[in-house]
Amino acid sequence: MKQATPRVTIWNEFRHERSDPAVQRVYPAGIHEALREGLAPYGFELGTATLDEPEHGLPVDVLARTDVLVWWGHRAHDEVDEAIVDRVQRRVLEGMGLIVLHSGHYSKIFKRLMGTSCALLWREADEKERLWVVKPSHPIAAGLPPFFELAKEEMYGEFFDVPDPDELVLVSWFEGGEVFRSGCAYSRGNGKIFYFRPGHETYPTYYDEHVLRVIANAVRWTADERGAAPRFGNVQPLETIAAKD
Amino acid sequence: MKQATPRVTIWNEFRHERSDPAVQRVYPAGIHEALREGLAPYGFELGTATLDEPEHGLPVDVLARTDVLVWWGHRAHDEVDEAIVDRVQRRVLEGMGLIVLHSGHYSKIFKRLMGTSCALLWREADEKERLWVVKPSHPIAAGLPPFFELAKEEMYGEFFDVPDPDELVLVSWFEGGEVFRSGCAYSRGNGKIFYFRPGHETYPTYYDEHVLRVIANAVRWTADERGAAPRFGNVQPLETIAAKD
Amino acid sequence: MKQATPRVTIWNEFRHERSDPAVQRVYPAGIHEALREGLAPYGFELGTATLDEPEHGLPVDVLARTDVLVWWGHRAHDEVDEAIVDRVQRRVLEGMGLIVLHSGHYSKIFKRLMGTSCALLWREADEKERLWVVKPSHPIAAGLPPFFELAKEEMYGEFFDVPDPDELVLVSWFEGGEVFRSGCAYSRGNGKIFYFRPGHETYPTYYDEHVLRVIANAVRWTADERGAAPRFGNVQPLETIAAKD
Amino acid sequence: MKQATPRVTIWNEFRHERSDPAVQRVYPAGIHEALREGLAPYGFELGTATLDEPEHGLPVDVLARTDVLVWWGHRAHDEVDEAIVDRVQRRVLEGMGLIVLHSGHYSKIFKRLMGTSCALLWREADEKERLWVVKPSHPIAAGLPPFFELAKEEMYGEFFDVPDPDELVLVSWFEGGEVFRSGCAYSRGNGKIFYFRPGHETYPTYYDEHVLRVIANAVRWTADERGAAPRFGNVQPLETIAAKD
């Protein structure tokens, strides 16, 4: 059955907000706290974790009781410990959901799970972004209008070097002339991953109702019920074909 | 939000069961009634419809209050009225779920929605079938073991002339040497479609707990919440790009 | 082996060019002749067919010796005979390539093969279109720059009601704020289909070198070598499993 | 244009063949030499490389002039240097083809590019394997019959923990009751990857004409022409929207 109450851990690098006044004004308590508040009405069990906590706030027991991990990082990707990346990857393949936001496209965990460079085009120019639903039948599109708009955002453009998404839910249009696959759904092992583009640290993107709705939908989709853990390895003895009667 | 109680209409051709004693013994009240009983524990609102009712039991108001339509047909595909096929196709594209069972692969509605011949190999030889989960992260695999077995079934073999499934959930192994893509998930328009292979009329397949679990999971998956109805057509006047401030 | 010289039939409705002076000025000999000239340097064997010829120019023998059919239609979709649509569909499933251009999205043959409404948003407002490559590894992207531009085109916008493309090669950006999946690759049966968006009849789109390059690449991709015709139907007697020695 | 003569480097671990008499009898000169001979009639430029050569036989200049790399490894995956894995991954993302054979599913380079565990079921029991074509329209299926058989092979079974293939070409049936997605095609970055299951070191699999045909087809498919290298990074200044006239 679907998790009655998905347990969500919101991971944030939490560096910009402590050192850059322009970001502090927008997210005084940090992006993770803005997301915790914004997601509160959706009825999830919400926790947070940040880079500078011990084990980046992600010890084994925290991950073990996390159904969905949300990831925002940017300038300190390299400081994330490989052992923690291994641990998160294993949990995703076991079935934990992972929602990667914006500049998290270059995080170690996303590159690890994608197998590609995850490179893209970008430009900071206060451009309008429009996000179009290209798969209305997907649960992550639930309750969305045909498109929604963010007045100012950083531009991300194609080619976005990720595997073709299993399901492409959103495509962005940017004022300056670029497009971007902004909502990309993947299955890996027994887990589900959703990459969602918006969220540059200098804009109030994570207060937008549509952005929050997409993240909440993605929590539900990645936390949804799935099959038992698969069997792997040597199977002996031969599972014989019973004679027909 | 997810439908609290999906409204399911089980459509059955209901001819074999009235004319063929071997089928009558297995499904005395019809395949639709066996499915209704088997799905009852899952808490859906369940109705039935059959070919020989007026409008094949699918008048506009019945379809309008159907969230998921289950379809079993075999020998009388040609007797299904084109106008009813049009009506069902429109409802699927609007968002109704459709679960097509076994010989329904050759139904007008499935061929219409797939665009291909939907041809395949087949053989009736009381063969063992094993269904393997190849996408454990999919909600339709929820609660399944790594594989499950049916002691005797009709064989269906590849090439199965359907579009590549958006998601391939189950692959069958047959005693005689064939394989088959047995659980195929599609999105079309705002609707979702699941093709599920087992269910030859002379075997008690629809009493099997795993088969029923797959169908119940598919009901939930196809009935799940989705986006608003998309806009189509001419959009005027030009939606202008607001000047940046 | 790859077809040394793919045999291409360019089908055009050929009505606008004979009745509308604005279109005549752009395509005096018809869109099909512009395409024939534009594709000539690529070394294909090129023929044409139009709606008002007997059997719409597509008798059995013409289709039998066609490796790739290119389709442009707009105002007279309804005049295409169902029997010809059946014939073309069968040939595609047997292995003939099909390239559907622009307003051909609403042709009977495309709707038949897709199984959906193929509806979309549109606007005629002389807008700039930029086509971005989102799958550079695809043969249809061969030789293209990261994006190319058309100074004025009709706008097509999402949601485009087609099945998720098997491979999404191009995404369009429009000046007025829309995006569109402009290069969509499909396999159906033993055949391949490519939908390519640009080409409104009042613009000189089919003289553009990048547009022609995409169409030529699509000819090669859809004409490429493939497997033998699949077997279908009842397979008897049982193909027994040989005893192991 | 398609590479007139793809340059192929066949990489082999080459340990079993030097230490295990049972393998020596089947592949006296090594699996790489058997593959070189078997592929010779297809007109490729063929080279080889092995684990115990300096830089595993894959210095920068060798990779730079390799269009397609074939990879067979098994017992010494851990001895492959991470720096060489980095180098091969970069070349694949730049556009080099990669064909991973059999036990190479557990190689560092395949796990790196997939992002998953690549685990599976297995059993050595001299079982018959049948490989069924499930996508006849794919160039890798060119010239194949509906299925082909290997009299004895190691069994690999599902769940195979890889991302859903972009295109699934072959599915295996095994005598003991398992199925396996045996021919899996992927695009990553500007490169293409094909995983092909058969080839346990104690069986003469790489002398089989159908197995060689699949590998040769995969060489052509992965070596095929593609788009120019994508642009990445900061794009400045703003690419302005030209005023409409």
PDB file of N, CA, C and O in Angstrom, chain A residues 85-109:
ATOM      1  N   VAL A  85      27.888   9.223  -0.325  1.00  0.00           N
ATOM      2  CA  VAL A  85      27.314   9.029  -1.665  1.00  0.00           C
ATOM      3  C   VAL A  85      27.024   7.543  -1.900  1.00  0.00           C
ATOM      4  O   VAL A  85      25.945   7.180  -2.379  1.00  0.00           O
ATOM      5  N   ASP A  86      27.972   6.681  -1.522  1.00  0.00           N
ATOM      6  CA  ASP A  86      27.742   5.227  -1.642  1.00  0.00           C
ATOM      7  C   ASP A  86      26.476   4.824  -0.883  1.00  0.00           C
ATOM      8  O   ASP A  86      25.652   4.059  -1.371  1.00  0.00           O
ATOM      9  N   ARG A  87      26.364   5.347   0.319  1.00  0.00           N
ATOM     10  CA  ARG A  87      25.249   4.983   1.202  1.00  0.00           C
ATOM     11  C   ARG A  87      23.905   5.427   0.617  1.00  0.00           C
ATOM     12  O   ARG A  87      22.928   4.667   0.627  1.00  0.00           O
ATOM     13  N   VAL A  88      23.869   6.639   0.096  1.00  0.00           N
ATOM     14  CA  VAL A  88      22.616   7.137  -0.498  1.00  0.00           C
ATOM     15  C   VAL A  88      22.281   6.336  -1.754  1.00  0.00           C
ATOM     16  O   VAL A  88      21.126   5.940  -1.966  1.00  0.00           O
ATOM     17  N   GLN A  89      23.275   6.082  -2.588  1.00  0.00           N
ATOM     18  CA  GLN A  89      23.032   5.297  -3.804  1.00  0.00           C
ATOM     19  C   GLN A  89      22.428   3.928  -3.454  1.00  0.00           C
ATOM     20  O   GLN A  89      21.446   3.506  -4.070  1.00  0.00           O
ATOM     21  N   ARG A  90      23.018   3.255  -2.462  1.00  0.00           N
ATOM     22  CA  ARG A  90      22.491   1.939  -2.072  1.00  0.00           C
ATOM     23  C   ARG A  90      21.038   2.038  -1.635  1.00  0.00           C
ATOM     24  O   ARG A  90      20.211   1.210  -1.992  1.00  0.00           O
ATOM     25  N   ARG A  91      20.734   3.070  -0.827  1.00  0.00           N
ATOM     26  CA  ARG A  91      19.352   3.227  -0.358  1.00  0.00           C
ATOM     27  C   ARG A  91      18.386   3.498  -1.523  1.00  0.00           C
ATOM     28  O   ARG A  91      17.253   3.008  -1.519  1.00  0.00           O
ATOM     29  N   VAL A  92      18.826   4.285  -2.504  1.00  0.00           N
ATOM     30  CA  VAL A  92      17.951   4.517  -3.663  1.00  0.00           C
ATOM     31  C   VAL A  92      17.686   3.199  -4.384  1.00  0.00           C
ATOM     32  O   VAL A  92      16.539   2.861  -4.695  1.00  0.00           O
ATOM     33  N   LEU A  93      18.743   2.421  -4.616  1.00  0.00           N
ATOM     34  CA  LEU A  93      18.555   1.156  -5.340  1.00  0.00           C
ATOM     35  C   LEU A  93      17.689   0.188  -4.536  1.00  0.00           C
ATOM     36  O   LEU A  93      16.983  -0.649  -5.103  1.00  0.00           O
ATOM     37  N   GLU A  94      17.698   0.327  -3.215  1.00  0.00           N
ATOM     38  CA  GLU A  94      16.815  -0.488  -2.356  1.00  0.00           C
ATOM     39  C   GLU A  94      15.369  -0.003  -2.383  1.00  0.00           C
ATOM     40  O   GLU A  94      14.467  -0.715  -1.959  1.00  0.00           O
ATOM     41  N   GLY A  95      15.148   1.258  -2.786  1.00  0.00           N
ATOM     42  CA  GLY A  95      13.761   1.710  -2.868  1.00  0.00           C
ATOM     43  C   GLY A  95      13.472   3.116  -2.348  1.00  0.00           C
ATOM     44  O   GLY A  95      12.350   3.597  -2.484  1.00  0.00           O
ATOM     45  N   MET A  96      14.463   3.788  -1.768  1.00  0.00           N
ATOM     46  CA  MET A  96      14.219   5.163  -1.285  1.00  0.00           C
ATOM     47  C   MET A  96      14.032   6.092  -2.486  1.00  0.00           C
ATOM     48  O   MET A  96      14.745   5.979  -3.486  1.00  0.00           O
ATOM     49  N   GLY A  97      13.075   7.011  -2.393  1.00  0.00           N
ATOM     50  CA  GLY A  97      12.922   8.016  -3.433  1.00  0.00           C
ATOM     51  C   GLY A  97      13.985   9.092  -3.319  1.00  0.00           C
ATOM     52  O   GLY A  97      14.517   9.346  -2.229  1.00  0.00           O
ATOM     53  N   LEU A  98      14.322   9.729  -4.455  1.00  0.00           N
ATOM     54  CA  LEU A  98      15.298  10.822  -4.455  1.00  0.00           C
ATOM     55  C   LEU A  98      14.776  11.923  -5.371  1.00  0.00           C
ATOM     56  O   LEU A  98      14.467  11.665  -6.540  1.00  0.00           O
ATOM     57  N   ILE A  99      14.680  13.138  -4.812  1.00  0.00           N
ATOM     58  CA  ILE A  99      14.273  14.297  -5.611  1.00  0.00           C
ATOM     59  C   ILE A  99      15.453  15.261  -5.654  1.00  0.00           C
ATOM     60  O   ILE A  99      15.877  15.763  -4.606  1.00  0.00           O
ATOM     61  N   VAL A 100      15.984  15.471  -6.840  1.00  0.00           N
ATOM     62  CA  VAL A 100      17.164  16.316  -7.007  1.00  0.00           C
ATOM     63  C   VAL A 100      16.712  17.652  -7.577  1.00  0.00           C
ATOM     64  O   VAL A 100      16.028  17.695  -8.603  1.00  0.00           O
ATOM     65  N   LEU A 101      17.094  18.724  -6.889  1.00  0.00           N
ATOM     66  CA  LEU A 101      16.631  20.056  -7.261  1.00  0.00           C
ATOM     67  C   LEU A 101      17.742  20.878  -7.915  1.00  0.00           C
ATOM     68  O   LEU A 101      18.897  20.851  -7.451  1.00  0.00           O
ATOM     69  N   HIS A 102      17.388  21.585  -8.978  1.00  0.00           N
ATOM     70  CA  HIS A 102      18.190  22.634  -9.587  1.00  0.00           C
ATOM     71  C   HIS A 102      19.684  22.268  -9.716  1.00  0.00           C
ATOM     72  O   HIS A 102      20.009  21.314 -10.394  1.00  0.00           O
ATOM     73  N   SER A 103      20.560  23.027  -9.034  1.00  0.00           N
ATOM     74  CA  SER A 103      22.001  22.839  -9.190  1.00  0.00           C
ATOM     75  C   SER A 103      22.479  21.502  -8.636  1.00  0.00           C
ATOM     76  O   SER A 103      23.638  21.127  -8.847  1.00  0.00           O
ATOM     77  N   GLY A 104      21.593  20.770  -8.004  1.00  0.00           N
ATOM     78  CA  GLY A 104      21.892  19.392  -7.622  1.00  0.00           C
ATOM     79  C   GLY A 104      22.178  18.510  -8.830  1.00  0.00           C
ATOM     80  O   GLY A 104      22.642  17.379  -8.666  1.00  0.00           O
ATOM     81  N   HIS A 105      21.927  19.016 -10.031  1.00  0.00           N
ATOM     82  CA  HIS A 105      22.264  18.244 -11.249  1.00  0.00           C
ATOM     83  C   HIS A 105      23.735  17.888 -11.269  1.00  0.00           C
ATOM     84  O   HIS A 105      24.134  16.905 -11.895  1.00  0.00           O
ATOM     85  N   TYR A 106      24.568  18.697 -10.582  1.00  0.00           N
ATOM     86  CA  TYR A 106      26.019  18.439 -10.574  1.00  0.00           C
ATOM     87  C   TYR A 106      26.474  17.782  -9.269  1.00  0.00           C
ATOM     88  O   TYR A 106      27.678  17.684  -9.018  1.00  0.00           O
ATOM     89  N   SER A 107      25.537  17.356  -8.447  1.00  0.00           N
ATOM     90  CA  SER A 107      25.927  16.683  -7.200  1.00  0.00           C
ATOM     91  C   SER A 107      26.537  15.322  -7.508  1.00  0.00           C
ATOM     92  O   SER A 107      26.266  14.719  -8.547  1.00  0.00           O
ATOM     93  N   LYS A 108      27.369  14.850  -6.589  1.00  0.00           N
ATOM     94  CA  LYS A 108      27.973  13.526  -6.777  1.00  0.00           C
ATOM     95  C   LYS A 108      26.910  12.445  -6.873  1.00  0.00           C
ATOM     96  O   LYS A 108      27.027  11.521  -7.678  1.00  0.00           O
ATOM     97  N   ILE A 109      25.878  12.540  -6.021  1.00  0.00           N
ATOM     98  CA  ILE A 109      24.883  11.456  -6.009  1.00  0.00           C
ATOM     99  C   ILE A 109      24.108  11.414  -7.320  1.00  0.00           C
ATOM    100  O   ILE A 109      23.811  10.322  -7.840  1.00  0.00           O
TER     101      ILE A 109
END
